[in-house]
Each structure stands twice: as C-alpha cells, then as structure tokens.
mmCIF file of C-alpha atoms in Angstrom:
data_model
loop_
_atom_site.group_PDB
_atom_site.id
_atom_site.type_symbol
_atom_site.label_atom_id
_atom_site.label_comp_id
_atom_site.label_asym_id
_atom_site.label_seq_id
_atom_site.Cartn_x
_atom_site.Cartn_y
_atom_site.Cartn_z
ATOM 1 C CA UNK C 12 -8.281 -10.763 41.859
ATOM 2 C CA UNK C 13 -4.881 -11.790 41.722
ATOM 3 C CA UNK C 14 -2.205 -9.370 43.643
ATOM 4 C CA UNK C 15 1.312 -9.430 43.926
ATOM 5 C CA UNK C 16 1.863 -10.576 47.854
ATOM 6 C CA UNK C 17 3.483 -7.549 48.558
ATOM 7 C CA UNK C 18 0.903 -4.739 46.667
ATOM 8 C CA UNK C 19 -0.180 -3.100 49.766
ATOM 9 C CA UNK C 20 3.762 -2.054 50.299
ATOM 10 C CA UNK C 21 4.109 -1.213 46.537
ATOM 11 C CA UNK C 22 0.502 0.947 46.607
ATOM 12 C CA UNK C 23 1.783 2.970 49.477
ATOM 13 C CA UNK C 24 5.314 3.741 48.444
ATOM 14 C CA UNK C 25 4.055 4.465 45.000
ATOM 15 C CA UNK C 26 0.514 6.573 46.490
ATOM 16 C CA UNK C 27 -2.753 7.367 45.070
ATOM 17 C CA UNK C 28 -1.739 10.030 42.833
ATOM 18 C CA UNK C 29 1.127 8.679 41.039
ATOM 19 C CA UNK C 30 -1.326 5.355 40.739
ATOM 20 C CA UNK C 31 -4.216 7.243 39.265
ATOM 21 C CA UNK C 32 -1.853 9.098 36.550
ATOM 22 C CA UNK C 33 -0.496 5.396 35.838
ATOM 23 C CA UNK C 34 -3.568 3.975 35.699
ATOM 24 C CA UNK C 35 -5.537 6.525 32.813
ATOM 25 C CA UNK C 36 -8.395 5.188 34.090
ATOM 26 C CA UNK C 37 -11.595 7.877 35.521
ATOM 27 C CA UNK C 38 -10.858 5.686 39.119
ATOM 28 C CA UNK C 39 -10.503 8.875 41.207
ATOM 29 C CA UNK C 40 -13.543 9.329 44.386
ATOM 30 C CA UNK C 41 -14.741 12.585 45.356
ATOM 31 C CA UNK C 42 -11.988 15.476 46.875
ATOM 32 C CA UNK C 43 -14.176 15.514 49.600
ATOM 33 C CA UNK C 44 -14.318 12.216 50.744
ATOM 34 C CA UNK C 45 -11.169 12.271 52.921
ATOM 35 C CA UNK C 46 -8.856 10.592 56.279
ATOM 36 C CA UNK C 47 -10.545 11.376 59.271
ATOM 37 C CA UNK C 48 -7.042 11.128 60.854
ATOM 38 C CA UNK C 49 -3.856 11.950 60.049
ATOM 39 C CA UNK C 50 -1.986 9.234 58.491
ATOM 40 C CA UNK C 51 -4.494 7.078 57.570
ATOM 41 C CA UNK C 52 -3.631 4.594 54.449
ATOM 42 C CA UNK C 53 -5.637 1.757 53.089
ATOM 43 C CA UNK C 54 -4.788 -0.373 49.832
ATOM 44 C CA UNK C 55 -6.925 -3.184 49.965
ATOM 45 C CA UNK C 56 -9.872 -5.545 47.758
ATOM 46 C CA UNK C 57 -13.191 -3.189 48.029
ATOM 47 C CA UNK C 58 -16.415 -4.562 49.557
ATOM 48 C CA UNK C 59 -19.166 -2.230 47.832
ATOM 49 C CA UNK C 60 -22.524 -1.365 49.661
ATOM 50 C CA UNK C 61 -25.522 1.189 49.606
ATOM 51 C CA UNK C 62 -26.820 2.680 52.952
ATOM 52 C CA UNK C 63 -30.108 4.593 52.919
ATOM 53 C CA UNK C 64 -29.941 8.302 54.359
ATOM 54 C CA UNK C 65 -29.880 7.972 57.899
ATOM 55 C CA UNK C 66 -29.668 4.551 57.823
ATOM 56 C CA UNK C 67 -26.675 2.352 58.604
ATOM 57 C CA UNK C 68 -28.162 -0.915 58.571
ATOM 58 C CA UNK C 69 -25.940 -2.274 55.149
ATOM 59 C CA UNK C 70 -23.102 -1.265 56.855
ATOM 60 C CA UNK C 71 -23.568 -3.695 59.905
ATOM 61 C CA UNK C 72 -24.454 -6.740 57.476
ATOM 62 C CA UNK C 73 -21.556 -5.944 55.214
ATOM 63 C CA UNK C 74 -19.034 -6.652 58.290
ATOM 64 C CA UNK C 75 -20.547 -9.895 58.574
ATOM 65 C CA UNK C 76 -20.528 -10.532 55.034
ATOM 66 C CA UNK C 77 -17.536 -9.351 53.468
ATOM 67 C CA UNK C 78 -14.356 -11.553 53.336
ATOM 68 C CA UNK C 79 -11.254 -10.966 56.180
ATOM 69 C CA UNK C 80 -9.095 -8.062 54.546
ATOM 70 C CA UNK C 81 -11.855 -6.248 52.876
ATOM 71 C CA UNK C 82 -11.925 -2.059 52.890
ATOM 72 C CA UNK C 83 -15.912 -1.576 52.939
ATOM 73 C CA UNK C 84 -16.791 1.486 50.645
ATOM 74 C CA UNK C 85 -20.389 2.591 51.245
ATOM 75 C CA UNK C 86 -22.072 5.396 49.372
ATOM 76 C CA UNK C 87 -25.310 6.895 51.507
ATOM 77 C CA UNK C 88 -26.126 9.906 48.903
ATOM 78 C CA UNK C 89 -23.697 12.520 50.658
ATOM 79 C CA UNK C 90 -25.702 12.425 53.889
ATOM 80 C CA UNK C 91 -23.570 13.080 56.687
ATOM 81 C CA UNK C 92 -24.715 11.256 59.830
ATOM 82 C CA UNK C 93 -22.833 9.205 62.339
ATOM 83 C CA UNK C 94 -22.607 6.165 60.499
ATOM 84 C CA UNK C 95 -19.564 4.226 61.919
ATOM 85 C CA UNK C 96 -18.374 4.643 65.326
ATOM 86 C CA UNK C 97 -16.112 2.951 67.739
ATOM 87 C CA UNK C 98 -18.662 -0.283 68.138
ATOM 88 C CA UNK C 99 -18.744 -0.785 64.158
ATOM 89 C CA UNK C 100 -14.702 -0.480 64.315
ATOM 90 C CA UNK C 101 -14.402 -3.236 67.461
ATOM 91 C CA UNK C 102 -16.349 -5.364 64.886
ATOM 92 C CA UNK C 103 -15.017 -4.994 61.779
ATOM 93 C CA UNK C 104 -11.481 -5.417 63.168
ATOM 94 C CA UNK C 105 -12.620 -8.826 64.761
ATOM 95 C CA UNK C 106 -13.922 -9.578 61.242
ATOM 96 C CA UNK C 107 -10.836 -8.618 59.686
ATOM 97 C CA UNK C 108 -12.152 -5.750 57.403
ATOM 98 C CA UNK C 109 -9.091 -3.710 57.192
ATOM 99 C CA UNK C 110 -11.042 -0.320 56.884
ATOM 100 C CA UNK C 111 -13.881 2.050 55.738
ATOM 101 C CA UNK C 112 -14.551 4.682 52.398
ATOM 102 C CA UNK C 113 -18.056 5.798 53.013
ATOM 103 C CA UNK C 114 -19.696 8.892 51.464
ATOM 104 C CA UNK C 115 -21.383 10.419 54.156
ATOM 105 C CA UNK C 116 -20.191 10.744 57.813
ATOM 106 C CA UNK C 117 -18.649 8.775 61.023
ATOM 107 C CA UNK C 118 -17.966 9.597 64.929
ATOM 108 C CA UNK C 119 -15.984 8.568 67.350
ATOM 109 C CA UNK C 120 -12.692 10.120 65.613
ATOM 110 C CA UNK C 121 -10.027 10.209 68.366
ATOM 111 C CA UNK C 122 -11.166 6.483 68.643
ATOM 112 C CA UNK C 123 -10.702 5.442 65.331
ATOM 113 C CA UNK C 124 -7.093 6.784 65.551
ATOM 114 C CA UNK C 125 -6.186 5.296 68.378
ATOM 115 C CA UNK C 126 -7.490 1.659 67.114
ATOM 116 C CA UNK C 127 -5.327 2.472 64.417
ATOM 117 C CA UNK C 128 -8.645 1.671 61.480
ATOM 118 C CA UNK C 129 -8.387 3.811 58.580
ATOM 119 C CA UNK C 130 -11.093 5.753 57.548
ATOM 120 C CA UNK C 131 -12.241 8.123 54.688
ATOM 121 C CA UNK C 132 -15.288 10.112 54.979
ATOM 122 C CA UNK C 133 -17.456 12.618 53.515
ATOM 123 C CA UNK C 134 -17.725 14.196 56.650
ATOM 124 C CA UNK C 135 -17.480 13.945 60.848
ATOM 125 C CA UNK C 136 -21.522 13.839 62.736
ATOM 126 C CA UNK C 137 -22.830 13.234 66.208
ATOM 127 C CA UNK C 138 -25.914 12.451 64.730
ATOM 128 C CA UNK C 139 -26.964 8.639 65.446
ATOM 129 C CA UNK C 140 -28.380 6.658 62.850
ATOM 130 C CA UNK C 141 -31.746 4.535 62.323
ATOM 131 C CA UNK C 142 -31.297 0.577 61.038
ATOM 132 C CA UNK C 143 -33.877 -0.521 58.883
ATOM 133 C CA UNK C 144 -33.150 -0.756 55.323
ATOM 134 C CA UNK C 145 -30.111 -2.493 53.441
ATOM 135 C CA UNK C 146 -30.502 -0.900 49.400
ATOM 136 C CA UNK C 147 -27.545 -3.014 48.723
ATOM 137 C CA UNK C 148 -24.743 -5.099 49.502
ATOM 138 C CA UNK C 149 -21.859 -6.675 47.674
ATOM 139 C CA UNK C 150 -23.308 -5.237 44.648
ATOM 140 C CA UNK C 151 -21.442 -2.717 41.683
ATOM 141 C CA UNK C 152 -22.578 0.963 41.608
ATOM 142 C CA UNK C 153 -20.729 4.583 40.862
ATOM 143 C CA UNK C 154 -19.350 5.707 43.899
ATOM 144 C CA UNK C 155 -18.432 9.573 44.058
ATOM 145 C CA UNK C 156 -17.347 9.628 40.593
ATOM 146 C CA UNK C 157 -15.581 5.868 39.989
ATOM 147 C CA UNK C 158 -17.092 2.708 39.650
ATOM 148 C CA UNK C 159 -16.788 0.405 42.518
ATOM 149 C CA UNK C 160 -17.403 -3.787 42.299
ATOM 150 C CA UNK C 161 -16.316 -6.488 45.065
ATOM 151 C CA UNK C 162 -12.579 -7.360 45.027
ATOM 152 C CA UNK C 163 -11.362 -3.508 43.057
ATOM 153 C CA UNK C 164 -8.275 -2.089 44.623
ATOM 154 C CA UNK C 165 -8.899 0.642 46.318
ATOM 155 C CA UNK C 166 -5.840 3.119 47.812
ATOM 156 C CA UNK C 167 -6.556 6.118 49.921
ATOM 157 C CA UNK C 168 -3.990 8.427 51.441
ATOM 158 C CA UNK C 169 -3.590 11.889 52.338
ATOM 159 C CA UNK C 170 -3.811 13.074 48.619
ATOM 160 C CA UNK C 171 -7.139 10.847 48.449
ATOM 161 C CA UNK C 172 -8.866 7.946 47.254
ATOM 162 C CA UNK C 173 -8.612 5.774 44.194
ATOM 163 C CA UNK C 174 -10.626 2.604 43.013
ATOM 164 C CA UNK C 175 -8.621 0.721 40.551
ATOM 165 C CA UNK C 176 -10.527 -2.070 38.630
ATOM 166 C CA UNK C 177 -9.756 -5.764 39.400
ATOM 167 C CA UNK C 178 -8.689 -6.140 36.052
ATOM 168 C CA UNK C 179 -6.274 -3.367 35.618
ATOM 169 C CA UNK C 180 -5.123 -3.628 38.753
ATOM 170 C CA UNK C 181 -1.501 -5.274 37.888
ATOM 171 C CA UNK C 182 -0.896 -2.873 34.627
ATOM 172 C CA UNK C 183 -1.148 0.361 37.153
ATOM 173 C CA UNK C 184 0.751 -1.273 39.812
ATOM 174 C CA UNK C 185 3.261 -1.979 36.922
ATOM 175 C CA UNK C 186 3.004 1.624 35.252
ATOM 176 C CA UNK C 187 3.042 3.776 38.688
ATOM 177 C CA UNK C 188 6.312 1.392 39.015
ATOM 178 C CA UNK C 189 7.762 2.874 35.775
ATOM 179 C CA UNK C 190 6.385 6.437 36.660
ATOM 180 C CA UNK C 191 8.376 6.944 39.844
ATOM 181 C CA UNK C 192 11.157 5.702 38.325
ATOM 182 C CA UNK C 193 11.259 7.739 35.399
ATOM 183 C CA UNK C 194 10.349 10.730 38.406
ATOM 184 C CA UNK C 195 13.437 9.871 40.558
ATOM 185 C CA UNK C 196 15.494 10.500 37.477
ATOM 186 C CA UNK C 197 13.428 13.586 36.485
ATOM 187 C CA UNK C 198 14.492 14.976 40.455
ATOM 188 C CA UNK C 199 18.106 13.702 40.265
ATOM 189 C CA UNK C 200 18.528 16.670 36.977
ATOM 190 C CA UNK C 201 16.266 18.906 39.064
ATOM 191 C CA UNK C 202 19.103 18.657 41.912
ATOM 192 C CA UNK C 203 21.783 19.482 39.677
ATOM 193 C CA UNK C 204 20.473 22.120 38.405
ATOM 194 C CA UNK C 205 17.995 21.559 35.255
ATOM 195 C CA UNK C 206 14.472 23.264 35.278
ATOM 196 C CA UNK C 207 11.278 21.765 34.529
ATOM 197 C CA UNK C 208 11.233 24.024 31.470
ATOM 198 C CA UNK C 209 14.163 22.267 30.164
ATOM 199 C CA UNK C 210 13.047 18.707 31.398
ATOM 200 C CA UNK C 211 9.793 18.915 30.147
ATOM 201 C CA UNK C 212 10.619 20.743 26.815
ATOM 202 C CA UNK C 213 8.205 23.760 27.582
ATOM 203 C CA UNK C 214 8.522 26.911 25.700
ATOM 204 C CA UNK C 215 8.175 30.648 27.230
ATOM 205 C CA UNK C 216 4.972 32.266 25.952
ATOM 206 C CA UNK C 217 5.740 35.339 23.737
ATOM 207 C CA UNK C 218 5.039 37.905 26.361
ATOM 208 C CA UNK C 219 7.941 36.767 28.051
ATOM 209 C CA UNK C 220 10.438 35.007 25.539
#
C-alpha cells in the first residue's frame, strides 16, 4: 500500500466519519466496538487475525508476526474476555505495532492510557484467557460488518472505526479532502446567517409550509 507520508495527520484532521462518507464504501466496524480511553486515535496499515473464544493465542503470534507500524484488528466472535492487557501492550510497543481493534474484550485500562496504546474494543473483562488455538493470522475475513485484509487503512476515533481498502485508500483520503473543504464553506454561510434549509435546498413539508 502506498500512503502519502503524512496520511496519519491527514486521517485525523479529516476523522472517521467524514472519511467513511468520502469513501462510499460499506468500511464502517461495529458501533460497539469502541476507545477504551478517552482520546484514543489510530490510522494505520491493518494486521488481520482470528482468536478462538477464550482464547488469545493469535493475538500473541500476530505481535511477532506483523510488520513495525501495524494496528492488529482481531475478531474473537463478540466474546468478551480479557484478551490484551498491559504485558501484550509492553510487547507490541517493543514490536512497533502501533495499536489494537479487537471484537471482544481487554483489561488493564488505566494502563493502556497511561502507555499511551490505542485501543478499540468490544468490551472491558477481568476474565483471563486460555492459549491454545490460532484460527488465523494475517489472513482476510469480515470483521464486524467491513472486510478487513493485511495492509487496509484502518482509522478509529471517538466517532468509531473505519477499514478503508488498500486500494481505495488514496481516492478517500483525496475525497474526505474535498468534503471538509466544501464543509468549511458550508459553516462560513452558517455563521453569517444562512440555514441548512437554504444551504441544502430542503423544502418545508406541507404541514408546516
């Protein structure tokens, strides 16, 4: 995948919502799946893996696999479980894997934040987990609603998470460009007085005409 050297500044200025209406593309992830801290941002190549309930054996082999600036995104069937913790995060950031999407659950929140590693997740467990299976690593699959392969952009924020193919990732960067510059314009009228009715050429429903 070729980027533009400075996408991750362009993905978070622009965000994942403005992105996913540029984009047109069914790339948005689960509501659900959301920053375990506030303030949490990723926009960064995906590394895609399957972890069995209970079981977070892929996730330990894909921090040794994946390449150094990787966000892993790891589906485990919506079972919430602890797991990713503060050990995982210690070596994932020695790794260089910049941070984590999983459906299901992780621990250790207040020391996530303070290691500064984004995360998304399904949900927050104490529960430990087992490590003895690995369904899949590096491989393609439909994660929470968008399809996921090795080297996608994903970008996850506060509004959520989006998984932008490899090969369309330049045309949305490009078109959520155009967007929030047509938007600034759109908020300069708003300021001086306009209304979206006018800007947006909507028309009063007869009840109230």
């Amino acid at each position: 995948m070729s980027l533009p050297h400075d996408y991750q500044n362009i993905a978070k200025v622009l965000g994942s919502s403005t992105l996913y209406e540029a984009s047109g593309l069914a790339c948005a992830v689960d509501r659900e799946i959301r920053a375990v801290w506030k303030g949490a941002f990723i926009a960064a190549p995906a590394y895609p893996l399957q972890c069995s309930p209970g079981d977070n054996l892929g996730l330990h082999l894909a921090v040794a696999k994946a390449p150094r600036g990787s966000v892993l995104v790891c589906d485990t069937a919506d079972f919430v479980a602890g797991y990713w913790g503060e050990v995982l995060t210690v070596a994932a950031e020695t790794a260089g894997i910049v941070g984590l999407v999983i459906n299901g659950g992780v621990r250790d929140i207040a020391a996530l934040e303070a290691h500064g590693f984004p995360v998304f997740a399904r949900g927050i467990s104490v529960k430990g987990t087992v490590k003895a299976t690995t369904p899949s690593v590096g491989k393609p699959f439909d994660f929470s609603g968008a399809q996921v392969s090795a080297g996608d952009l994903v970008v996850a924020d506060e509004d959520g998470v989006i998984i932008i193919p490899a090969d369309a990732v330049e045309s949305t960067l490009r078109e959520g460009q155009k967007r929030a510059d047509k938007e600034a314009v759109f908020m300069a009228r708003l300021r001086e007085g306009q209304t979206t009715m006018d800007l947006m050429g909507l028309s009063l429903p007869e009840e109230h005409a």
